[in-house]
Every structure is written in structure tokens, then in C-alpha cells.
Amino acid sequence: MRFSGLNRKILALAIPSIAANVTTPLLGLVDTAIAGHMGSAVFIAAIAVGGVMFNMVYWFFSFLRAGTSGLAGQAFGAGDVAAQTLILSRSLLVAAGAGVLLVAAQRPLEWALLWLASPDREVAALARLYFRILIYGAPAMLATYALSGWFLGMQNSKVLMWVSLVVNVTNIAASLTLVYGLRLGIPGVACGTLTAQWTGLAVSLLFLRRYRLRPPRWREVVRWDQLRRFFKVNTDVMLRTLCLMAVTMWFTRAGASQGSVILAVNTLLMQLFLLFSYVMDGFAFAAEALAGRFTGAGDRARLSSTIKATMGWGFLLALLFTALYFVGGEGFLGILSSDRDVIAASRDYALWAVSIPLCGFGAFVWDGVYIGATLTRRLLLSMAGATAIFFLLQYLLYPFLGNHALWLAFASYLLARGLLQTLLYPRR
């Protein structure tokens, strides 16, 4: 593959992934927008709390996508159709089991998540109603994660884009019909999203039919040596996700402890990071798919070229976003909020948000490479080291720098991830 051909392949994988990433948050935004026109702020709060509850659950199980992608990509690179089928079967088996377990354990799970969220009584009652309906989408969501990872490993990111599009259109149509047509309120919002989740799984399975896979024998699916590798990869990714969740949750908590204005400032500035991450993740997914493919094919030369090319794209994007945020960051924040006190306070911390793309692009690309090459133990070690740096810096510097210490710790955490992954990557 020539270098120009490699870049075309990277873009062919990255652009649909970016489209899917950008549209994915619409699922929650649609619910929030509909609740916002139901006549009371309590409905918005209930949807927000319910959304946080499910985000915590599904973020924990995101290893199903990442772990499946690396293993499927390697099977694709090796041209092993039987292994591709077995990897998908094992991932779907785990997804189905976890989904059923979540439904069965919904009451203690609901209690624990509401305890963490700590809403007032009226909001809690509506959030509980929302949760008890939408929890039945857990098997569909987890199975879709498994299928998304498999499609990416098979070098087909367009499926992710189309499934995301269908899910969002279905969610809008179903929720509007149930809430405004049938006057079902919060249950209508939940049922609309539930319909969209199961529709997403159905569409994914329709795309799967094109591969004409032969169902494997049960004893091949549950081979212990292969399951052990599958669980090792996924356990490493799951623990890495827990580190990521710890940093994100502490960042929010530390901001909240400084008052509502600082919390609002940090929330708004973090949107700049999230916007960058939606785009950068597309190139991370491309690195993931191609790293898996070339690792499976035993082609280290193309793997090396993939790393260099995706790093180049990442650096260019980081420069672009840094320039955009430096010039127009305050204008973007003005779109998100009309509170003059918050906008004024954000100026003191804006340069931290501007620095995030250059600090973080390497971590995004390396994450994709490590997952695709299933170097998950090293991925976990790098994340654990970066997480320790975040908490150490925040603890030591907060008494002197306040909120600046929090942003310095976050930027250092992103930079440390990339640097540690560079050091830990095997050269032979």
C-alpha cells in the first residue's frame, strides 16, 4: 500500500467514524430537548439524572466495542474467516449475558446509581421511572457495542455511521409521537429511546447478514483458551476505562466543590475538549482498525506507516483546533451560555482548554494502535500511570493554584498518556 493509499484508507475509516461520533450524543440531547418543552424544569433534571445513570453503566461496558475491534481486526488481517465468526460470537455471548444481568439486577443497580447522583425526591421519582423502562434496552445496547467493534475490526466504519443515523431518526420520531401525540410524558421519552436502541440492534444485524457467516459450533465458541484471551483483553480495557471514569468524575467533583460559577466554567470549557475528541476519535478508530489488520497480517512495515500517518493527521487536527479555539473559543462559549459572569470567569482558564488538543492528540492515536494490536496490558499501565499523575498534581498544587491546578493536572494527564504509550510501545 502506497503512503497516499494509506491516507485514503485512514480517511475512509475516520470520516464515517467521526460522523457516528458526532451524532451519538444526539440520543441524549433529543430526550433533553423534548423534556425541556414539557412544562417544568423537573422533567429536564429527571432526564439529565437518568442519562448520567445510563452513561455510567454503558461507559463501564465500552470494553465490548474496543476489545472486539482489536481481535476482529487481527483475524481480518490474517484472513481467518472462522476466527472472525468466533470472535463475534463470543462478544455477543458476553454482551447478552451482561445485558440480561443488568435487567435482572435493575433494582439494586437503580438504588446505587440514584445514591451516587443524589437528586431531590421529585426528580428521583421521575428518574426512577425513566430508568425502569430504559433498562430493558441494555441487552440491545451491549450487543450493538459488540457488533460495532466487530464491524470496525472488519474495516467497515460506514456501518457505525448508518446505524447511528437510523437510531437518532427513530428516537426523534418515536419520542415526539409518544410524548406529544399520546401524551405519555417521561415514559414516552424513555419508550422512544428504548425503541431506538432495539432498532439500532436490528439494523446492525441486517448489515451483518451481508457477511454470510456460518454459525460456529458451541464448543468452539466456549473454548477456554480462546475465552481466556478474550477476557484478558477486555479486562485490561475495562480497568483502563475505570481509570478514565475516575479522572472524569473527579474533575467534575473538584469543579463543583469550588461553587456553581467554576463548575459552569469547567463544564463549558470541557465542551471544547469533547468536540475535539469526537473528531480525534475518528482517527483513533482508523488507527485501531488498521493496527489490528496489519498486526494480524504480520506486516510491521505497514503497521509502522499507519502509526506515522495517523500521528500526522492527529497533529494537524490538533493545530487546527488549537487555532480555532484561540481565535473563536469565547464566541463558541457564548453560543452555549448567555451568563455573562460565567463567560467572564472562563477567560481566566481559556488557555488551558486551548492547550488540550496538542496535549491529547498522541493519547488518542496511541489508544487506537494499542487496542488494535491488543497491547492492552501496556495500555492499562500507561493509563494507570497518567491517572496517578493527574491525582498527584491536583492534590499537591490545588492549595496554591486552585482551579488552575485542576486544568494543569488534566492537561498533564493527557500528555502523560501519550508519552508513556510512546515509551511502552514495543519496537520489535
GROMACS .gro file of C-alpha atoms in nm:
model
  428
    1MET     CA    1   0.000   0.000   0.000
    2ARG     CA    2   0.149   0.334  -0.101
    3PHE     CA    3   0.155   0.621   0.150
    4SER     CA    4  -0.115   0.809  -0.042
    5GLY     CA    5  -0.324   0.494  -0.047
    6LEU     CA    6  -0.279   0.456   0.326
    7ASN     CA    7  -0.402   0.810   0.383
    8ARG     CA    8  -0.710   0.741   0.171
    9LYS     CA    9  -0.777   0.430   0.380
   10ILE     CA   10  -0.736   0.625   0.702
   11LEU     CA   11  -0.984   0.888   0.583
   12ALA     CA   12  -1.226   0.621   0.457
   13LEU     CA   13  -1.233   0.476   0.810
   14ALA     CA   14  -1.209   0.804   1.002
   15ILE     CA   15  -1.477   1.015   0.832
   16PRO     CA   16  -1.771   0.774   0.887
   17SER     CA   17  -1.648   0.720   1.244
   18ILE     CA   18  -1.645   1.096   1.305
   19ALA     CA   19  -2.000   1.121   1.167
   20ALA     CA   20  -2.110   0.841   1.402
   21ASN     CA   21  -1.932   1.003   1.699
   22VAL     CA   22  -2.089   1.343   1.635
   23THR     CA   23  -2.443   1.204   1.603
   24THR     CA   24  -2.421   0.965   1.900
   25PRO     CA   25  -2.473   1.238   2.168
   26LEU     CA   26  -2.796   1.333   1.989
   27LEU     CA   27  -2.967   1.037   2.159
   28GLY     CA   28  -2.941   1.214   2.495
   29LEU     CA   29  -2.987   1.562   2.352
   30VAL     CA   30  -3.318   1.467   2.189
   31ASP     CA   31  -3.452   1.335   2.521
   32THR     CA   32  -3.337   1.653   2.696
   33ALA     CA   33  -3.487   1.880   2.430
   34ILE     CA   34  -3.823   1.704   2.443
   35ALA     CA   35  -3.826   1.712   2.824
   36GLY     CA   36  -3.739   2.081   2.808
   37HIS     CA   37  -4.070   2.153   2.636
   38MET     CA   38  -4.285   1.952   2.878
   39GLY     CA   39  -4.355   2.249   3.106
   40SER     CA   40  -4.129   2.205   3.410
   41ALA     CA   41  -3.757   2.208   3.491
   42VAL     CA   42  -3.806   1.890   3.693
   43PHE     CA   43  -3.852   1.693   3.368
   44ILE     CA   44  -3.518   1.818   3.233
   45ALA     CA   45  -3.350   1.732   3.563
   46ALA     CA   46  -3.501   1.382   3.562
   47ILE     CA   47  -3.377   1.312   3.208
   48ALA     CA   48  -3.035   1.451   3.300
   49VAL     CA   49  -3.008   1.224   3.604
   50GLY     CA   50  -3.138   0.926   3.408
   51GLY     CA   51  -2.886   0.997   3.133
   52VAL     CA   52  -2.600   1.008   3.382
   53MET     CA   53  -2.714   0.677   3.531
   54PHE     CA   54  -2.703   0.502   3.195
   55ASN     CA   55  -2.382   0.675   3.090
   56MET     CA   56  -2.208   0.528   3.394
   57VAL     CA   57  -2.338   0.179   3.315
   58TYR     CA   58  -2.264   0.179   2.943
   59TRP     CA   59  -1.928   0.352   2.977
   60PHE     CA   60  -1.823   0.064   3.204
   61PHE     CA   61  -1.915  -0.186   2.931
   62SER     CA   62  -1.748   0.004   2.646
   63PHE     CA   63  -1.474  -0.260   2.654
   64LEU     CA   64  -1.707  -0.478   2.447
   65ARG     CA   65  -1.651  -0.250   2.147
   66ALA     CA   66  -1.279  -0.189   2.194
   67GLY     CA   67  -1.183  -0.546   2.281
   68THR     CA   68  -1.381  -0.692   1.994
   69SER     CA   69  -1.235  -0.445   1.744
   70GLY     CA   70  -0.872  -0.540   1.805
   71LEU     CA   71  -0.931  -0.914   1.794
   72ALA     CA   72  -1.157  -0.893   1.486
   73GLY     CA   73  -0.908  -0.668   1.307
   74GLN     CA   74  -0.630  -0.919   1.362
   75ALA     CA   75  -0.848  -1.204   1.235
   76PHE     CA   76  -0.931  -0.991   0.929
   77GLY     CA   77  -0.562  -0.921   0.865
   78ALA     CA   78  -0.482  -1.290   0.893
   79GLY     CA   79  -0.766  -1.377   0.652
   80ASP     CA   80  -0.913  -1.616   0.912
   81VAL     CA   81  -1.290  -1.617   0.849
   82ALA     CA   82  -1.354  -1.882   1.115
   83ALA     CA   83  -1.179  -1.670   1.380
   84GLN     CA   84  -1.377  -1.362   1.273
   85THR     CA   85  -1.702  -1.552   1.331
   86LEU     CA   86  -1.589  -1.693   1.666
   87ILE     CA   87  -1.476  -1.354   1.795
   88LEU     CA   88  -1.814  -1.202   1.711
   89SER     CA   89  -1.998  -1.498   1.868
   90ARG     CA   90  -1.800  -1.471   2.193
   91SER     CA   91  -1.851  -1.095   2.211
   92LEU     CA   92  -2.226  -1.125   2.153
   93LEU     CA   93  -2.244  -1.404   2.413
   94VAL     CA   94  -2.080  -1.180   2.674
   95ALA     CA   95  -2.299  -0.884   2.570
   96ALA     CA   96  -2.618  -1.090   2.600
   97GLY     CA   97  -2.516  -1.227   2.939
   98ALA     CA   98  -2.424  -0.884   3.073
   99GLY     CA   99  -2.742  -0.730   2.934
  100VAL     CA  100  -2.966  -0.990   3.096
  101LEU     CA  101  -2.773  -0.950   3.423
  102LEU     CA  102  -2.830  -0.572   3.418
  103VAL     CA  103  -3.204  -0.623   3.366
  104ALA     CA  104  -3.220  -0.884   3.643
  105ALA     CA  105  -3.024  -0.663   3.887
  106GLN     CA  106  -3.206  -0.342   3.797
  107ARG     CA  107  -3.339  -0.260   4.144
  108PRO     CA  108  -3.008  -0.266   4.337
  109LEU     CA  109  -2.841  -0.101   4.039
  110GLU     CA  110  -3.107   0.170   4.035
  111TRP     CA  111  -3.059   0.232   4.407
  112ALA     CA  112  -2.681   0.258   4.378
  113LEU     CA  113  -2.689   0.493   4.078
  114LEU     CA  114  -2.951   0.722   4.234
  115TRP     CA  115  -2.744   0.729   4.555
  116LEU     CA  116  -2.444   0.846   4.354
  117ALA     CA  117  -2.648   1.106   4.164
  118SER     CA  118  -2.827   1.229   4.481
  119PRO     CA  119  -3.121   1.412   4.316
  120ASP     CA  120  -3.410   1.556   4.518
  121ARG     CA  121  -3.719   1.343   4.581
  122GLU     CA  122  -3.934   1.469   4.291
  123VAL     CA  123  -3.653   1.435   4.036
  124ALA     CA  124  -3.557   1.093   4.176
  125ALA     CA  125  -3.911   0.961   4.129
  126LEU     CA  126  -3.917   1.058   3.760
  127ALA     CA  127  -3.559   0.940   3.701
  128ARG     CA  128  -3.652   0.606   3.857
  129LEU     CA  129  -3.946   0.574   3.616
  130TYR     CA  130  -3.719   0.660   3.322
  131PHE     CA  131  -3.458   0.407   3.437
  132ARG     CA  132  -3.705   0.121   3.491
  133ILE     CA  133  -3.826   0.147   3.132
  134LEU     CA  134  -3.495   0.211   2.958
  135ILE     CA  135  -3.303  -0.063   3.142
  136TYR     CA  136  -3.471  -0.310   2.905
  137GLY     CA  137  -3.258  -0.164   2.629
  138ALA     CA  138  -2.938  -0.287   2.797
  139PRO     CA  139  -2.913  -0.615   2.601
  140ALA     CA  140  -2.961  -0.423   2.274
  141MET     CA  141  -2.704  -0.156   2.364
  142LEU     CA  142  -2.436  -0.404   2.468
  143ALA     CA  143  -2.494  -0.625   2.164
  144THR     CA  144  -2.466  -0.315   1.943
  145TYR     CA  145  -2.134  -0.233   2.113
  146ALA     CA  146  -2.006  -0.580   2.027
  147LEU     CA  147  -2.125  -0.554   1.667
  148SER     CA  148  -1.979  -0.203   1.627
  149GLY     CA  149  -1.638  -0.324   1.741
  150TRP     CA  150  -1.656  -0.619   1.504
  151PHE     CA  151  -1.754  -0.405   1.205
  152LEU     CA  152  -1.467  -0.168   1.279
  153GLY     CA  153  -1.225  -0.459   1.301
  154MET     CA  154  -1.355  -0.572   0.963
  155GLN     CA  155  -1.254  -0.226   0.827
  156ASN     CA  156  -1.615  -0.117   0.782
  157SER     CA  157  -1.681   0.204   0.977
  158LYS     CA  158  -1.965   0.306   0.745
  159VAL     CA  159  -2.196   0.068   0.929
  160LEU     CA  160  -2.136   0.262   1.252
  161MET     CA  161  -2.239   0.582   1.075
  162TRP     CA  162  -2.558   0.441   0.924
  163VAL     CA  163  -2.665   0.267   1.245
  164SER     CA  164  -2.612   0.590   1.440
  165LEU     CA  165  -2.818   0.783   1.184
  166VAL     CA  166  -3.107   0.535   1.194
  167VAL     CA  167  -3.104   0.527   1.575
  168ASN     CA  168  -3.130   0.905   1.602
  169VAL     CA  169  -3.404   0.940   1.340
  170THR     CA  170  -3.602   0.663   1.512
  171ASN     CA  171  -3.552   0.824   1.851
  172ILE     CA  172  -3.679   1.161   1.732
  173ALA     CA  173  -3.983   1.016   1.555
  174ALA     CA  174  -4.080   0.773   1.833
  175SER     CA  175  -4.027   1.018   2.121
  176LEU     CA  176  -4.220   1.301   1.954
  177THR     CA  177  -4.508   1.065   1.876
  178LEU     CA  178  -4.525   0.918   2.226
  179VAL     CA  179  -4.479   1.244   2.417
  180TYR     CA  180  -4.680   1.491   2.210
  181GLY     CA  181  -4.910   1.254   2.021
  182LEU     CA  182  -5.002   1.013   2.301
  183ARG     CA  183  -4.920   1.248   2.593
  184LEU     CA  184  -4.712   0.986   2.776
  185GLY     CA  185  -4.463   1.227   2.936
  186ILE     CA  186  -4.141   1.082   3.079
  187PRO     CA  187  -4.246   0.722   2.999
  188GLY     CA  188  -4.290   0.835   2.638
  189VAL     CA  189  -3.937   0.976   2.628
  190ALA     CA  190  -3.799   0.650   2.773
  191CYS     CA  191  -4.001   0.431   2.536
  192GLY     CA  192  -3.890   0.637   2.238
  193THR     CA  193  -3.524   0.588   2.327
  194LEU     CA  194  -3.587   0.220   2.402
  195THR     CA  195  -3.740   0.178   2.055
  196ALA     CA  196  -3.436   0.344   1.900
  197GLN     CA  197  -3.193   0.118   2.087
  198TRP     CA  198  -3.357  -0.204   1.970
  199THR     CA  199  -3.391  -0.060   1.619
  200GLY     CA  200  -3.017   0.005   1.620
  201LEU     CA  201  -2.951  -0.360   1.704
  202ALA     CA  202  -3.191  -0.477   1.432
  203VAL     CA  203  -3.018  -0.258   1.171
  204SER     CA  204  -2.676  -0.383   1.282
  205LEU     CA  205  -2.791  -0.743   1.239
  206LEU     CA  206  -2.921  -0.660   0.891
  207PHE     CA  207  -2.576  -0.532   0.795
  208LEU     CA  208  -2.426  -0.846   0.946
  209ARG     CA  209  -2.626  -1.063   0.704
  210ARG     CA  210  -2.411  -0.933   0.417
  211TYR     CA  211  -2.112  -1.123   0.554
  212ARG     CA  212  -2.290  -1.459   0.518
  213LEU     CA  213  -2.124  -1.601   0.828
  214ARG     CA  214  -2.174  -1.964   0.919
  215PRO     CA  215  -2.285  -2.017   1.280
  216PRO     CA  216  -1.996  -2.179   1.471
  217ARG     CA  217  -2.027  -2.485   1.692
  218TRP     CA  218  -2.100  -2.410   2.055
  219ARG     CA  219  -1.794  -2.598   2.181
  220GLU     CA  220  -1.573  -2.381   1.958
  221VAL     CA  221  -1.728  -2.061   2.095
  222VAL     CA  222  -1.664  -2.161   2.459
  223ARG     CA  223  -1.308  -2.293   2.415
  224TRP     CA  224  -1.135  -2.193   2.737
  225ASP     CA  225  -0.800  -2.091   2.588
  226GLN     CA  226  -0.970  -1.853   2.345
  227LEU     CA  227  -1.216  -1.721   2.605
  228ARG     CA  228  -0.924  -1.656   2.839
  229ARG     CA  229  -0.756  -1.434   2.580
  230PHE     CA  230  -1.087  -1.260   2.507
  231PHE     CA  231  -1.145  -1.186   2.877
  232LYS     CA  232  -0.783  -1.079   2.933
  233VAL     CA  233  -0.807  -0.819   2.657
  234ASN     CA  234  -1.146  -0.697   2.774
  235THR     CA  235  -1.049  -0.689   3.144
  236ASP     CA  236  -0.749  -0.468   3.066
  237VAL     CA  237  -0.969  -0.233   2.862
  238MET     CA  238  -1.236  -0.231   3.134
  239LEU     CA  239  -0.983  -0.136   3.405
  240ARG     CA  240  -0.844   0.131   3.176
  241THR     CA  241  -1.199   0.266   3.137
  242LEU     CA  242  -1.236   0.277   3.516
  243CYS     CA  243  -0.924   0.495   3.535
  244LEU     CA  244  -1.072   0.725   3.270
  245MET     CA  245  -1.401   0.742   3.461
  246ALA     CA  246  -1.218   0.823   3.784
  247VAL     CA  247  -1.041   1.121   3.625
  248THR     CA  248  -1.359   1.249   3.460
  249MET     CA  249  -1.573   1.216   3.772
  250TRP     CA  250  -1.310   1.375   3.996
  251PHE     CA  251  -1.269   1.664   3.751
  252THR     CA  252  -1.643   1.732   3.779
  253ARG     CA  253  -1.646   1.689   4.157
  254ALA     CA  254  -1.345   1.916   4.208
  255GLY     CA  255  -1.510   2.183   3.995
  256ALA     CA  256  -1.837   2.153   4.186
  257SER     CA  257  -1.657   2.199   4.518
  258GLN     CA  258  -1.548   2.547   4.403
  259GLY     CA  259  -1.900   2.678   4.351
  260SER     CA  260  -2.156   2.695   4.073
  261VAL     CA  261  -1.967   2.952   3.862
  262ILE     CA  262  -1.644   2.748   3.844
  263LEU     CA  263  -1.844   2.431   3.783
  264ALA     CA  264  -2.023   2.602   3.494
  265VAL     CA  265  -1.692   2.736   3.358
  266ASN     CA  266  -1.529   2.394   3.368
  267THR     CA  267  -1.834   2.232   3.209
  268LEU     CA  268  -1.836   2.481   2.922
  269LEU     CA  269  -1.460   2.460   2.860
  270MET     CA  270  -1.478   2.081   2.871
  271GLN     CA  271  -1.716   2.100   2.574
  272LEU     CA  272  -1.417   2.222   2.370
  273PHE     CA  273  -1.229   1.907   2.463
  274LEU     CA  274  -1.532   1.688   2.385
  275LEU     CA  275  -1.575   1.846   2.043
  276PHE     CA  276  -1.209   1.779   1.965
  277SER     CA  277  -1.241   1.424   2.098
  278TYR     CA  278  -1.535   1.344   1.868
  279VAL     CA  279  -1.319   1.427   1.566
  280MET     CA  280  -0.996   1.281   1.701
  281ASP     CA  281  -1.168   0.955   1.794
  282GLY     CA  282  -1.243   0.902   1.424
  283PHE     CA  283  -0.870   0.883   1.353
  284ALA     CA  284  -0.818   0.672   1.665
  285PHE     CA  285  -1.075   0.427   1.525
  286ALA     CA  286  -0.891   0.426   1.193
  287ALA     CA  287  -0.564   0.350   1.373
  288GLU     CA  288  -0.745   0.078   1.568
  289ALA     CA  289  -0.882  -0.094   1.258
  290LEU     CA  290  -0.560  -0.075   1.058
  291ALA     CA  291  -0.334  -0.167   1.351
  292GLY     CA  292  -0.546  -0.477   1.406
  293ARG     CA  293  -0.538  -0.564   1.038
  294PHE     CA  294  -0.161  -0.527   0.994
  295THR     CA  295  -0.085  -0.697   1.326
  296GLY     CA  296  -0.294  -0.994   1.217
  297ALA     CA  297  -0.118  -0.998   0.880
  298GLY     CA  298   0.223  -0.978   1.050
  299ASP     CA  299   0.307  -0.669   0.842
  300ARG     CA  300   0.515  -0.448   1.073
  301ALA     CA  301   0.616  -0.213   0.792
  302ARG     CA  302   0.254  -0.116   0.719
  303LEU     CA  303   0.179  -0.101   1.091
  304SER     CA  304   0.465   0.146   1.136
  305SER     CA  305   0.340   0.351   0.839
  306THR     CA  306  -0.010   0.355   0.990
  307ILE     CA  307   0.121   0.491   1.320
  308LYS     CA  308   0.321   0.765   1.147
  309ALA     CA  309   0.033   0.863   0.918
  310THR     CA  310  -0.234   0.874   1.190
  311MET     CA  311   0.002   1.069   1.416
  312GLY     CA  312   0.047   1.316   1.131
  313TRP     CA  313  -0.329   1.356   1.092
  314GLY     CA  314  -0.364   1.392   1.469
  315PHE     CA  315  -0.100   1.664   1.485
  316LEU     CA  316  -0.264   1.858   1.201
  317LEU     CA  317  -0.605   1.835   1.368
  318ALA     CA  318  -0.455   1.946   1.699
  319LEU     CA  319  -0.302   2.252   1.534
  320LEU     CA  320  -0.633   2.332   1.361
  321PHE     CA  321  -0.840   2.304   1.678
  322THR     CA  322  -0.583   2.499   1.879
  323ALA     CA  323  -0.604   2.784   1.628
  324LEU     CA  324  -0.985   2.770   1.617
  325TYR     CA  325  -1.017   2.773   1.994
  326PHE     CA  326  -0.761   3.051   2.034
  327VAL     CA  327  -0.945   3.274   1.787
  328GLY     CA  328  -1.308   3.174   1.837
  329GLY     CA  329  -1.327   2.988   2.166
  330GLU     CA  330  -1.507   3.264   2.355
  331GLY     CA  331  -1.759   3.301   2.074
  332PHE     CA  332  -1.831   2.928   2.090
  333LEU     CA  333  -1.883   2.951   2.468
  334GLY     CA  334  -2.122   3.239   2.406
  335ILE     CA  335  -2.337   3.006   2.195
  336LEU     CA  336  -2.352   2.757   2.484
  337SER     CA  337  -2.428   3.009   2.757
  338SER     CA  338  -2.565   3.362   2.788
  339ASP     CA  339  -2.447   3.400   3.150
  340ARG     CA  340  -2.204   3.692   3.144
  341ASP     CA  341  -2.046   3.600   3.478
  342VAL     CA  342  -1.964   3.251   3.354
  343ILE     CA  343  -1.824   3.377   3.023
  344ALA     CA  344  -1.613   3.638   3.203
  345ALA     CA  345  -1.480   3.380   3.451
  346SER     CA  346  -1.395   3.138   3.170
  347ARG     CA  347  -1.137   3.383   3.031
  348ASP     CA  348  -0.904   3.303   3.323
  349TYR     CA  349  -0.892   2.937   3.224
  350ALA     CA  350  -0.941   2.952   2.846
  351LEU     CA  351  -0.574   2.889   2.761
  352TRP     CA  352  -0.588   2.553   2.937
  353ALA     CA  353  -0.872   2.443   2.709
  354VAL     CA  354  -0.681   2.579   2.407
  355SER     CA  355  -0.378   2.366   2.503
  356ILE     CA  356  -0.574   2.041   2.531
  357PRO     CA  357  -0.566   1.935   2.161
  358LEU     CA  358  -0.185   1.947   2.140
  359CYS     CA  359  -0.152   1.775   2.478
  360GLY     CA  360  -0.400   1.500   2.392
  361PHE     CA  361  -0.377   1.401   2.025
  362GLY     CA  362  -0.098   1.148   2.084
  363ALA     CA  363  -0.301   0.966   2.350
  364PHE     CA  364  -0.595   0.928   2.111
  365VAL     CA  365  -0.386   0.780   1.830
  366TRP     CA  366  -0.187   0.551   2.059
  367ASP     CA  367  -0.511   0.426   2.219
  368GLY     CA  368  -0.625   0.310   1.876
  369VAL     CA  369  -0.292   0.146   1.797
  370TYR     CA  370  -0.271  -0.035   2.131
  371ILE     CA  371  -0.630  -0.161   2.112
  372GLY     CA  372  -0.590  -0.276   1.751
  373ALA     CA  373  -0.263  -0.456   1.829
  374THR     CA  374  -0.421  -0.590   2.154
  375LEU     CA  375  -0.137  -0.446   2.363
  376THR     CA  376  -0.398  -0.396   2.631
  377ARG     CA  377  -0.182  -0.461   2.938
  378ARG     CA  378   0.060  -0.186   2.831
  379LEU     CA  379  -0.240   0.035   2.752
  380LEU     CA  380  -0.365  -0.018   3.108
  381LEU     CA  381  -0.023   0.054   3.259
  382SER     CA  382   0.009   0.381   3.067
  383MET     CA  383  -0.340   0.488   3.173
  384ALA     CA  384  -0.275   0.395   3.536
  385GLY     CA  385   0.047   0.598   3.534
  386ALA     CA  386  -0.122   0.901   3.376
  387THR     CA  387  -0.411   0.876   3.624
  388ALA     CA  388  -0.166   0.874   3.915
  389ILE     CA  389  -0.001   1.187   3.771
  390PHE     CA  390  -0.341   1.360   3.747
  391PHE     CA  391  -0.435   1.296   4.110
  392LEU     CA  392  -0.084   1.372   4.242
  393LEU     CA  393  -0.062   1.708   4.065
  394GLN     CA  394  -0.414   1.806   4.159
  395TYR     CA  395  -0.352   1.716   4.525
  396LEU     CA  396  -0.015   1.894   4.551
  397LEU     CA  397  -0.095   2.209   4.352
  398TYR     CA  398  -0.460   2.276   4.436
  399PRO     CA  399  -0.386   2.468   4.760
  400PHE     CA  400  -0.170   2.710   4.561
  401LEU     CA  401  -0.333   2.727   4.217
  402GLY     CA  402  -0.698   2.641   4.279
  403ASN     CA  403  -0.887   2.563   3.957
  404HIS     CA  404  -0.570   2.618   3.752
  405ALA     CA  405  -0.425   2.314   3.930
  406LEU     CA  406  -0.721   2.105   3.812
  407TRP     CA  407  -0.669   2.206   3.449
  408LEU     CA  408  -0.291   2.163   3.475
  409ALA     CA  409  -0.345   1.813   3.613
  410PHE     CA  410  -0.586   1.728   3.332
  411ALA     CA  411  -0.355   1.856   3.056
  412SER     CA  412  -0.061   1.669   3.216
  413TYR     CA  413  -0.271   1.352   3.235
  414LEU     CA  414  -0.343   1.364   2.861
  415LEU     CA  415   0.019   1.442   2.775
  416ALA     CA  416   0.146   1.168   3.008
  417ARG     CA  417  -0.078   0.909   2.840
  418GLY     CA  418   0.076   0.982   2.501
  419LEU     CA  419   0.434   0.992   2.633
  420LEU     CA  420   0.400   0.672   2.837
  421GLN     CA  421   0.246   0.489   2.542
  422THR     CA  422   0.534   0.606   2.323
  423LEU     CA  423   0.782   0.465   2.574
  424LEU     CA  424   0.594   0.138   2.629
  425TYR     CA  425   0.535   0.057   2.262
  426PRO     CA  426   0.742  -0.247   2.158
  427ARG     CA  427   0.997  -0.159   1.887
  428ARG     CA  428   1.048  -0.514   1.767
   0.00000   0.00000   0.00000
